[in-house]
Coordinates of C-alpha atoms and ligand atoms in Angstrom, one line a residue:
M895 CA 109.8 123.5 -50.9
D896 CA 109.3 120.1 -49.3
Y897 CA 105.6 119.5 -49.0
G898 CA 106.0 116.1 -47.3
L899 CA 104.6 114.1 -50.2
T900 CA 104.3 110.3 -49.8
E901 CA 106.3 108.0 -51.9
E902 CA 103.2 107.3 -54.1
Q903 CA 102.6 111.0 -54.6
R904 CA 106.3 111.6 -55.5
E905 CA 106.0 108.8 -58.0
I906 CA 103.0 110.6 -59.6
V907 CA 105.1 113.7 -60.0
T908 CA 108.1 111.9 -61.4
L909 CA 106.1 109.9 -63.9
T910 CA 104.1 112.9 -65.0
D911 CA 107.1 115.2 -65.3
R912 CA 108.8 112.6 -67.5
I913 CA 105.7 112.3 -69.8
G914 CA 105.5 116.1 -69.9
R915 CA 109.1 116.5 -70.9
E916 CA 109.4 113.6 -73.3
K917 CA 106.0 113.2 -74.9
I918 CA 103.9 116.4 -74.3
K919 CA 106.4 119.3 -75.0
P920 CA 107.4 118.0 -78.4
V921 CA 103.7 117.9 -79.6
R922 CA 102.0 120.7 -77.7
E923 CA 102.2 123.2 -80.5
H924 CA 100.7 120.6 -82.9
Y925 CA 97.6 120.2 -80.7
D926 CA 97.4 123.9 -80.1
V927 CA 97.3 124.6 -83.9
T928 CA 95.1 121.6 -85.0
E929 CA 92.8 121.6 -82.0
E930 CA 92.7 117.8 -82.2
F931 CA 92.1 115.6 -79.1
P932 CA 95.6 114.4 -78.0
W933 CA 94.8 110.7 -78.2
P934 CA 98.5 109.4 -78.3
I935 CA 99.2 111.4 -75.1
Y936 CA 96.0 110.1 -73.5
E937 CA 97.1 106.5 -74.3
E938 CA 100.5 107.2 -72.8
I939 CA 99.0 108.5 -69.5
K940 CA 96.6 105.6 -69.5
R941 CA 99.4 103.1 -69.9
A942 CA 101.3 104.8 -67.0
G943 CA 98.2 104.1 -64.8
L944 CA 97.8 107.8 -64.0
L945 CA 94.2 108.4 -64.9
G946 CA 92.7 106.9 -61.8
V947 CA 95.1 108.3 -59.2
Y948 CA 92.3 110.1 -57.4
L949 CA 89.9 107.1 -57.3
P950 CA 89.6 104.3 -54.8
E951 CA 91.3 101.0 -55.4
A952 CA 87.8 99.3 -55.2
Y953 CA 87.0 101.0 -58.5
G954 CA 90.3 100.5 -60.3
G955 CA 92.0 103.6 -59.1
T956 CA 95.2 103.8 -57.1
G957 CA 93.5 104.9 -53.9
G958 CA 94.5 108.6 -53.9
N959 CA 92.2 111.6 -53.8
T960 CA 92.1 115.3 -54.2
L961 CA 95.9 115.9 -53.6
E962 CA 96.7 113.2 -56.2
A963 CA 94.4 114.8 -58.7
V964 CA 96.1 118.1 -58.0
L965 CA 99.6 116.7 -58.5
L966 CA 98.6 115.1 -61.8
S967 CA 96.9 118.2 -63.2
E968 CA 99.7 120.5 -61.9
H969 CA 102.6 118.5 -63.4
L970 CA 100.8 117.9 -66.8
S971 CA 100.0 121.6 -67.0
Q972 CA 103.7 122.5 -66.6
A973 CA 104.2 121.1 -70.0
C974 CA 100.8 122.0 -71.6
P975 CA 97.6 123.2 -69.8
G976 CA 95.5 122.3 -72.8
I977 CA 96.7 118.7 -73.0
S978 CA 96.4 118.5 -69.2
L979 CA 92.7 119.5 -69.3
A980 CA 92.0 117.2 -72.2
V981 CA 93.4 114.1 -70.6
T982 CA 92.0 114.8 -67.1
T983 CA 88.5 115.7 -68.2
S984 CA 87.0 112.6 -66.6
A985 CA 87.5 113.9 -63.1
P986 CA 84.5 116.3 -63.0
C987 CA 82.4 113.4 -64.2
A988 CA 83.8 110.7 -61.8
I989 CA 83.7 112.9 -58.7
P990 CA 79.9 113.4 -58.6
I991 CA 79.5 109.7 -59.3
L992 CA 81.9 108.9 -56.5
L993 CA 80.2 111.3 -54.1
F994 CA 76.6 110.8 -54.9
G995 CA 76.3 107.5 -56.8
T996 CA 74.8 104.4 -55.4
P997 CA 77.2 101.4 -55.0
E998 CA 75.7 100.1 -58.3
Q999 CA 76.4 103.3 -60.1
R1000 CA 79.9 103.6 -58.7
T1001 CA 80.6 100.0 -59.9
R1002 CA 79.0 100.6 -63.3
W1003 CA 81.0 103.8 -64.3
L1004 CA 84.0 104.4 -62.1
P1005 CA 86.3 101.5 -63.2
D1006 CA 86.2 102.5 -66.8
L1007 CA 86.9 106.2 -65.9
A1008 CA 89.7 105.1 -63.6
S1009 CA 91.4 102.9 -66.3
G1010 CA 90.8 105.4 -69.0
D1011 CA 88.8 102.9 -71.1
R1012 CA 86.1 105.5 -71.2
L1013 CA 86.4 109.3 -70.9
G1014 CA 84.0 111.4 -68.8
A1015 CA 82.7 114.9 -69.1
F1016 CA 80.5 117.3 -67.0
S1017 CA 77.8 119.5 -68.4
I1018 CA 75.8 122.0 -66.5
T1019 CA 76.3 125.2 -68.6
E1020 CA 73.7 126.2 -71.2
P1021 CA 73.5 129.2 -73.6
S1022 CA 71.2 131.0 -71.1
A1023 CA 72.7 129.5 -67.9
G1024 CA 76.4 130.2 -67.1
S1025 CA 77.1 131.7 -63.7
D1026 CA 73.4 131.4 -62.9
A1027 CA 72.9 127.6 -63.3
T1028 CA 69.4 127.9 -61.8
A1029 CA 68.4 129.4 -65.2
L1030 CA 68.9 126.2 -67.1
R1031 CA 66.2 125.2 -69.5
C1032 CA 67.2 121.6 -70.4
T1033 CA 64.4 119.3 -69.1
A1034 CA 64.3 115.7 -68.0
K1035 CA 60.6 114.8 -67.9
P1036 CA 59.8 111.8 -65.7
D1037 CA 58.2 109.2 -68.0
G1038 CA 57.5 105.6 -67.0
D1039 CA 60.7 103.9 -65.7
G1040 CA 62.9 106.8 -66.9
Y1041 CA 63.2 110.3 -68.1
V1042 CA 63.1 112.1 -71.4
L1043 CA 65.8 114.7 -71.9
N1044 CA 65.3 117.7 -74.1
G1045 CA 67.5 120.8 -74.6
V1046 CA 71.0 122.1 -75.4
K1047 CA 74.1 122.3 -73.2
N1048 CA 77.1 124.2 -74.2
F1049 CA 80.8 124.7 -73.5
C1050 CA 81.2 121.0 -72.6
S1051 CA 85.0 120.2 -72.1
G1052 CA 85.7 116.7 -73.6
G1053 CA 82.9 117.2 -76.1
E1054 CA 82.6 114.4 -78.6
A1055 CA 85.7 112.6 -77.3
A1056 CA 84.0 111.6 -74.1
D1057 CA 81.8 108.6 -73.5
V1058 CA 80.0 109.2 -70.2
Y1059 CA 78.5 112.6 -69.2
V1060 CA 77.2 114.0 -66.0
V1061 CA 74.3 116.2 -67.2
F1062 CA 72.1 118.6 -65.3
A1063 CA 68.4 119.1 -66.3
S1064 CA 65.2 120.1 -64.7
T1065 CA 62.8 117.3 -63.7
N1066 CA 60.4 119.9 -62.3
P1067 CA 60.7 123.4 -63.9
A1068 CA 58.0 124.8 -61.5
R1069 CA 60.4 124.2 -58.6
G1070 CA 63.2 126.3 -60.1
A1071 CA 66.6 125.6 -58.5
R1072 CA 65.0 122.7 -56.5
G1073 CA 63.7 121.1 -59.6
I1074 CA 67.2 120.5 -61.1
S1075 CA 68.5 116.9 -61.1
A1076 CA 71.8 115.2 -62.1
F1077 CA 72.0 112.3 -64.6
V1078 CA 74.6 110.2 -66.1
V1079 CA 74.1 110.1 -69.9
E1080 CA 76.2 107.7 -72.2
K1081 CA 77.3 108.5 -75.7
G1082 CA 75.2 106.6 -78.2
A1083 CA 71.9 107.2 -76.3
K1084 CA 69.2 107.8 -78.9
G1085 CA 68.4 111.5 -79.2
F1086 CA 71.9 112.6 -77.9
T1087 CA 74.0 114.4 -80.6
F1088 CA 76.8 116.9 -80.7
G1089 CA 76.5 120.6 -81.9
K1090 CA 79.0 123.3 -82.5
K1091 CA 82.7 122.8 -81.6
E1092 CA 84.1 126.1 -80.2
K1093 CA 87.2 127.8 -81.6
K1094 CA 89.1 129.0 -78.6
M1095 CA 91.8 131.4 -77.5
G1096 CA 93.6 128.8 -75.5
I1097 CA 93.6 125.2 -74.1
R1098 CA 92.9 124.3 -77.7
A1099 CA 93.9 120.6 -77.3
S1100 CA 90.7 120.2 -75.2
P1101 CA 87.5 120.1 -77.3
T1102 CA 84.6 122.3 -76.1
L1103 CA 81.3 121.4 -77.7
E1104 CA 77.5 121.8 -77.5
L1105 CA 75.4 118.7 -76.5
H1106 CA 72.0 118.3 -78.0
F1107 CA 69.2 116.3 -76.5
Q1108 CA 66.1 115.6 -78.4
D1109 CA 63.6 113.2 -76.8
C1110 CA 66.6 111.3 -75.4
R1111 CA 65.4 108.5 -73.1
I1112 CA 67.5 107.7 -70.0
P1113 CA 66.7 105.0 -67.5
K1114 CA 65.8 105.9 -63.9
E1115 CA 69.0 104.1 -62.8
N1116 CA 70.9 107.0 -64.3
L1117 CA 69.6 109.6 -61.9
L1118 CA 72.3 110.6 -59.5
Y1119 CA 71.3 111.0 -55.9
K1120 CA 67.7 112.3 -55.7
E1121 CA 65.4 114.3 -57.9
G1122 CA 65.7 118.0 -57.2
F1123 CA 69.2 117.7 -55.7
G1124 CA 71.1 118.4 -59.0
L1125 CA 72.4 121.8 -58.0
F1126 CA 73.5 120.5 -54.7
V1127 CA 75.3 117.6 -56.4
A1128 CA 77.1 120.2 -58.7
Q1129 CA 78.1 122.5 -55.9
A1130 CA 79.4 119.8 -53.6
S1131 CA 81.3 118.3 -56.5
F1132 CA 82.8 121.7 -57.4
D1133 CA 84.4 121.8 -53.9
F1134 CA 86.5 118.7 -55.0
T1135 CA 87.1 119.7 -58.6
R1136 CA 88.1 123.3 -58.2
P1137 CA 91.4 122.4 -56.6
A1138 CA 92.3 120.7 -59.9
I1139 CA 91.7 124.0 -61.7
A1140 CA 93.9 125.7 -59.2
A1141 CA 96.5 123.0 -59.9
Q1142 CA 96.4 123.7 -63.6
A1143 CA 97.1 127.3 -62.8
V1144 CA 100.0 126.5 -60.5
G1145 CA 101.4 124.1 -63.1
L1146 CA 101.0 126.6 -65.9
A1147 CA 102.7 129.3 -63.8
T1148 CA 105.6 127.0 -63.0
G1149 CA 106.0 125.9 -66.5
V1150 CA 106.0 129.4 -68.0
M1151 CA 108.4 130.7 -65.3
N1152 CA 110.9 127.8 -65.9
E1153 CA 110.9 128.4 -69.7
T1154 CA 111.2 132.2 -69.1
L1155 CA 114.1 131.7 -66.7
S1156 CA 116.0 129.6 -69.3
Y1157 CA 115.5 132.4 -71.9
I1158 CA 116.4 135.4 -69.7
R1159 CA 119.6 133.7 -68.5
M1160 CA 120.7 133.3 -72.1
R1161 CA 119.4 136.5 -73.7
R1162 CA 122.0 139.3 -73.6
Q1163 CA 121.4 143.1 -74.0
F1164 CA 123.7 146.0 -73.0
G1165 CA 126.5 143.4 -72.7
Q1166 CA 124.9 141.3 -70.0
A1167 CA 122.2 138.7 -69.5
I1168 CA 118.8 140.3 -69.1
S1169 CA 118.4 138.2 -66.0
S1170 CA 121.0 140.5 -64.3
F1171 CA 118.6 143.5 -64.5
Q1172 CA 117.0 144.2 -61.2
A1173 CA 113.7 145.2 -62.9
I1174 CA 113.6 141.7 -64.4
Q1175 CA 114.7 140.0 -61.2
H1176 CA 111.9 141.7 -59.2
M1177 CA 109.3 140.5 -61.7
M1178 CA 110.7 137.0 -61.4
A1179 CA 110.7 137.1 -57.6
D1180 CA 107.1 138.3 -57.5
C1181 CA 106.1 135.5 -59.8
A1182 CA 107.8 132.9 -57.5
I1183 CA 106.2 134.4 -54.4
A1184 CA 102.7 134.3 -56.0
V1185 CA 103.0 130.7 -57.3
E1186 CA 104.5 129.3 -54.1
S1187 CA 101.8 131.0 -51.9
G1188 CA 99.2 129.6 -54.2
R1189 CA 100.7 126.1 -54.1
A1190 CA 100.9 126.1 -50.3
L1191 CA 97.2 127.1 -50.0
L1192 CA 96.2 124.5 -52.6
Y1193 CA 98.1 121.6 -51.0
A1194 CA 96.8 122.5 -47.5
T1195 CA 93.2 122.6 -48.8
A1196 CA 93.5 119.3 -50.7
R1197 CA 95.0 117.6 -47.6
A1198 CA 92.2 119.0 -45.3
M1199 CA 89.5 117.8 -47.8
D1200 CA 91.1 114.3 -48.1
K1201 CA 91.3 113.9 -44.3
G1202 CA 87.5 114.0 -44.2
L1203 CA 86.7 112.4 -47.5
N1204 CA 88.8 109.2 -47.2
P1205 CA 87.0 107.7 -44.1
A1206 CA 83.6 108.6 -45.7
I1207 CA 84.6 106.7 -48.9
A1208 CA 85.9 103.7 -47.0
K1209 CA 82.7 103.6 -44.9
A1210 CA 80.4 103.9 -48.0
I1211 CA 82.3 101.1 -49.7
K1212 CA 82.2 98.8 -46.7
D1213 CA 78.5 99.5 -45.9
D1214 CA 77.2 99.9 -49.5
T1215 CA 76.0 103.4 -48.9
I1216 CA 76.4 106.8 -50.6
V1217 CA 79.7 108.7 -49.9
Y1218 CA 78.0 112.0 -49.4
D1219 CA 75.6 110.6 -46.8
E1220 CA 78.6 109.2 -44.9
M1221 CA 80.3 112.6 -45.1
K1222 CA 77.3 114.0 -43.4
S1223 CA 77.0 111.3 -40.8
L1224 CA 80.8 111.6 -40.0
G1225 CA 80.4 115.4 -39.8
V1226 CA 83.0 115.9 -42.6
E1227 CA 83.7 119.6 -43.5
R1228 CA 83.3 120.5 -47.1
W1229 CA 86.1 123.3 -47.2
S1230 CA 84.1 125.1 -49.9
M1231 CA 85.5 128.5 -49.1
E1232 CA 89.1 127.3 -49.1
S1233 CA 88.5 125.4 -52.4
A1234 CA 87.2 128.6 -54.0
M1235 CA 90.1 130.6 -52.5
S1236 CA 92.7 128.2 -54.0
K1237 CA 91.0 128.6 -57.4
V1238 CA 91.0 132.4 -57.2
V1239 CA 94.6 132.8 -55.7
C1240 CA 96.2 130.3 -58.2
S1241 CA 94.4 131.4 -61.4
D1242 CA 94.8 135.1 -60.7
A1243 CA 98.5 134.4 -60.1
A1244 CA 98.9 132.3 -63.2
M1245 CA 97.3 135.0 -65.4
K1246 CA 99.6 137.7 -64.1
I1247 CA 102.6 135.5 -64.2
A1248 CA 102.0 134.5 -67.8
V1249 CA 101.6 138.2 -68.8
D1250 CA 104.8 139.1 -66.9
C1251 CA 106.7 136.2 -68.5
V1252 CA 105.8 137.5 -72.0
Q1253 CA 107.0 140.9 -70.9
M1254 CA 110.3 139.5 -69.6
C1255 CA 110.9 137.7 -72.8
G1256 CA 110.2 140.8 -74.9
G1257 CA 109.3 140.4 -78.6
I1258 CA 110.1 136.7 -78.8
G1259 CA 107.6 136.1 -76.0
Y1260 CA 104.9 137.3 -78.3
M1261 CA 105.7 135.0 -81.1
R1262 CA 103.9 131.7 -81.7
D1263 CA 107.0 129.7 -82.4
F1264 CA 108.1 130.3 -78.8
P1265 CA 106.0 128.7 -76.1
I1266 CA 105.4 131.6 -73.8
E1267 CA 102.5 133.2 -75.6
K1268 CA 100.5 129.9 -75.5
F1269 CA 100.8 129.8 -71.7
M1270 CA 99.3 133.3 -71.7
R1271 CA 96.4 132.3 -73.9
D1272 CA 95.9 129.1 -71.9
A1273 CA 95.9 131.0 -68.5
K1274 CA 92.8 133.1 -69.1
I1275 CA 90.3 130.3 -68.9
M1276 CA 91.3 129.4 -65.4
Q1277 CA 89.8 132.6 -64.1
I1278 CA 86.5 131.7 -66.0
Y1279 CA 85.6 128.0 -65.9
E1280 CA 84.3 126.0 -62.9
G1281 CA 82.7 129.3 -61.8
T1282 CA 84.3 132.6 -62.7
N1283 CA 86.5 134.2 -60.1
Q1284 CA 83.8 136.8 -59.4
I1285 CA 81.4 133.9 -58.5
Q1286 CA 84.1 132.4 -56.3
R1287 CA 84.5 135.7 -54.4
N1288 CA 80.7 135.8 -54.0
E1289 CA 80.8 132.3 -52.5
I1290 CA 83.7 133.1 -50.2
A1291 CA 82.0 136.3 -49.0
A1292 CA 78.7 134.4 -48.4
G1293 CA 80.6 131.8 -46.5
M1294 CA 82.2 134.4 -44.3
I1295 CA 78.9 136.0 -43.5
R1296 CA 77.3 132.7 -42.7
L1297 CA 80.2 131.7 -40.4
S1298 CA 80.1 135.1 -38.6
A1299 CA 76.3 134.7 -38.1
Q1300 CA 76.9 131.3 -36.6
E1301 CA 79.6 132.4 -34.3
N1302 CA 78.0 135.7 -33.2
P1303 CA 74.3 135.4 -33.6
S1304 CA 72.6 138.6 -32.6
Ligands
FAD1121 C1 86.8 126.7 -72.6 C2 85.6 126.4 -71.7 C3 85.3 125.2 -71.2 C4 84.3 125.0 -70.3 N1 84.0 123.7 -69.9 C5 82.8 123.5 -69.3 C6 82.4 122.2 -68.9 O1 83.1 121.2 -69.2 N2 81.2 122.0 -68.4 C7 80.4 123.0 -68.1 O2 79.3 122.7 -67.6 N3 80.7 124.3 -68.3 C8 81.9 124.5 -68.9 N4 82.3 125.8 -69.2 C9 81.4 126.9 -68.9 C10 82.0 127.8 -67.8 O3 81.9 127.2 -66.5 C11 81.2 129.1 -67.8 O4 81.6 129.8 -69.0 C12 81.4 130.0 -66.6 O5 80.8 129.4 -65.5 C13 80.8 131.4 -66.8 O6 79.5 131.4 -67.4 P1 79.2 132.3 -68.6 O7 80.3 132.1 -69.7 O8 77.9 132.1 -69.1 O9 79.4 133.8 -68.2 P2 78.3 134.8 -67.5 O10 77.6 134.0 -66.4 O11 77.5 135.3 -68.6 O12 79.3 135.9 -66.9 C14 79.8 137.0 -67.6 C15 80.5 137.9 -66.6 O13 79.6 138.4 -65.6 C16 80.1 138.0 -64.3 N5 79.0 137.7 -63.4 C17 77.9 136.9 -63.6 N6 77.1 136.8 -62.5 C18 77.7 137.5 -61.6 C19 77.5 137.8 -60.2 N7 76.4 137.3 -59.6 N8 78.4 138.6 -59.5 C20 79.5 139.1 -60.1 N9 79.8 138.9 -61.4 C21 78.9 138.1 -62.1 C22 81.0 136.8 -64.5 O14 82.0 136.7 -63.5 C23 81.6 137.2 -65.8 O15 82.7 138.1 -65.6 C24 83.4 126.1 -70.0 C25 83.7 127.3 -70.5 C26 84.8 127.6 -71.3 C27 85.0 128.9 -71.9

């Protein structure tokens, strides 16, 4: 379908597809088995200038936004969702800095994340705080001209490979959810070390680690936005990062469908290609319907978000203000429900499509020297991270009830 992409957006697609075909597919099994960070691929994508496609030119990006981030994740994931996540893990770090950072903070961290000279990561989850982020125990005690960070975060994508982390901790535990604040922490800070590296079912090219903070001092200049607004920073940032998860799912679904189609056209049983059986054709048609519906919702959501976000970014850069404050002053909508819907629709579709593709391929689909089973293992996480699909449904329903109450107060 023609989604009316601009020339620059089509260029992202063409370049990413070429890297996927020529560089990622030949090595994806290696990184799945070894669970190493795919540095050579990262360097390739960095050289192609693709790592900053979603960041403003003023900070070394190429001036795109959510839709550009979506296209990059989608087309990398067609070749390998694990490598796609590993190389784009800076986005959930850069987006809260872009939205909530002061002009100084934007200038300090975004150019290196845009160029790929430094890799970013995002860490809110803790062993006792997953879906319920308000239960986090990590503390950032105000102390003189900074904060002292203590506690353990877990399941941090990017792990030890990253250099810059957006970390959430409580500056005032007595205030519960309203005591949580967001900080930028750099690798090498005294008292910041790494713990367990997880062994995972899928997306194994992307490292997932614990972060340990023991009396780790961070300067007050590293506080993002205001004390006590951490949860708000996280939630508003998720609106803009969840489309990239939906994009991973759309890319995965497209990749696994394409590779399955090649196989079922060639595989013969009962004297004919298995692609000629109606039972197989209907499964394939249902896969195509689901993925295209998801993609249409995702692109529409990303476009709607960017329409509001881009003027706010331009104004914040011109006036040396904070992007989120400009979004508020310009009355920009957040599209939280649509962002959550895109993540649910696309990740649920990708999971079902990957399972169906294994089924269509039969026994070979189950084997590790054939790429289909890896797509199935990679798909599951998309229904879990950045908020499980149950949590997304809770948020969508809460949004519907809120809107109804606004429209029909009684
Ligand atoms: C590979 C991987 C990478 C990750 N990367 C990152 C990262 O980079 N940064 C980061 O901060 N986090 C990361 N995470 C954490 C991820 O976001 C959480 O795992 C996720 O939010 C779910 O939290 P949980 O695992 O504690 O599950 P739990 O919260 O324990 O949930 C368990 C089950 O209960 C359900 N449930 C919980 N509460 C409700 C409710 N109110 N209503 C309905 N159902 C509910 C959930 O949907 C789920 O099915 C990653 C996780 C994984 C596995």
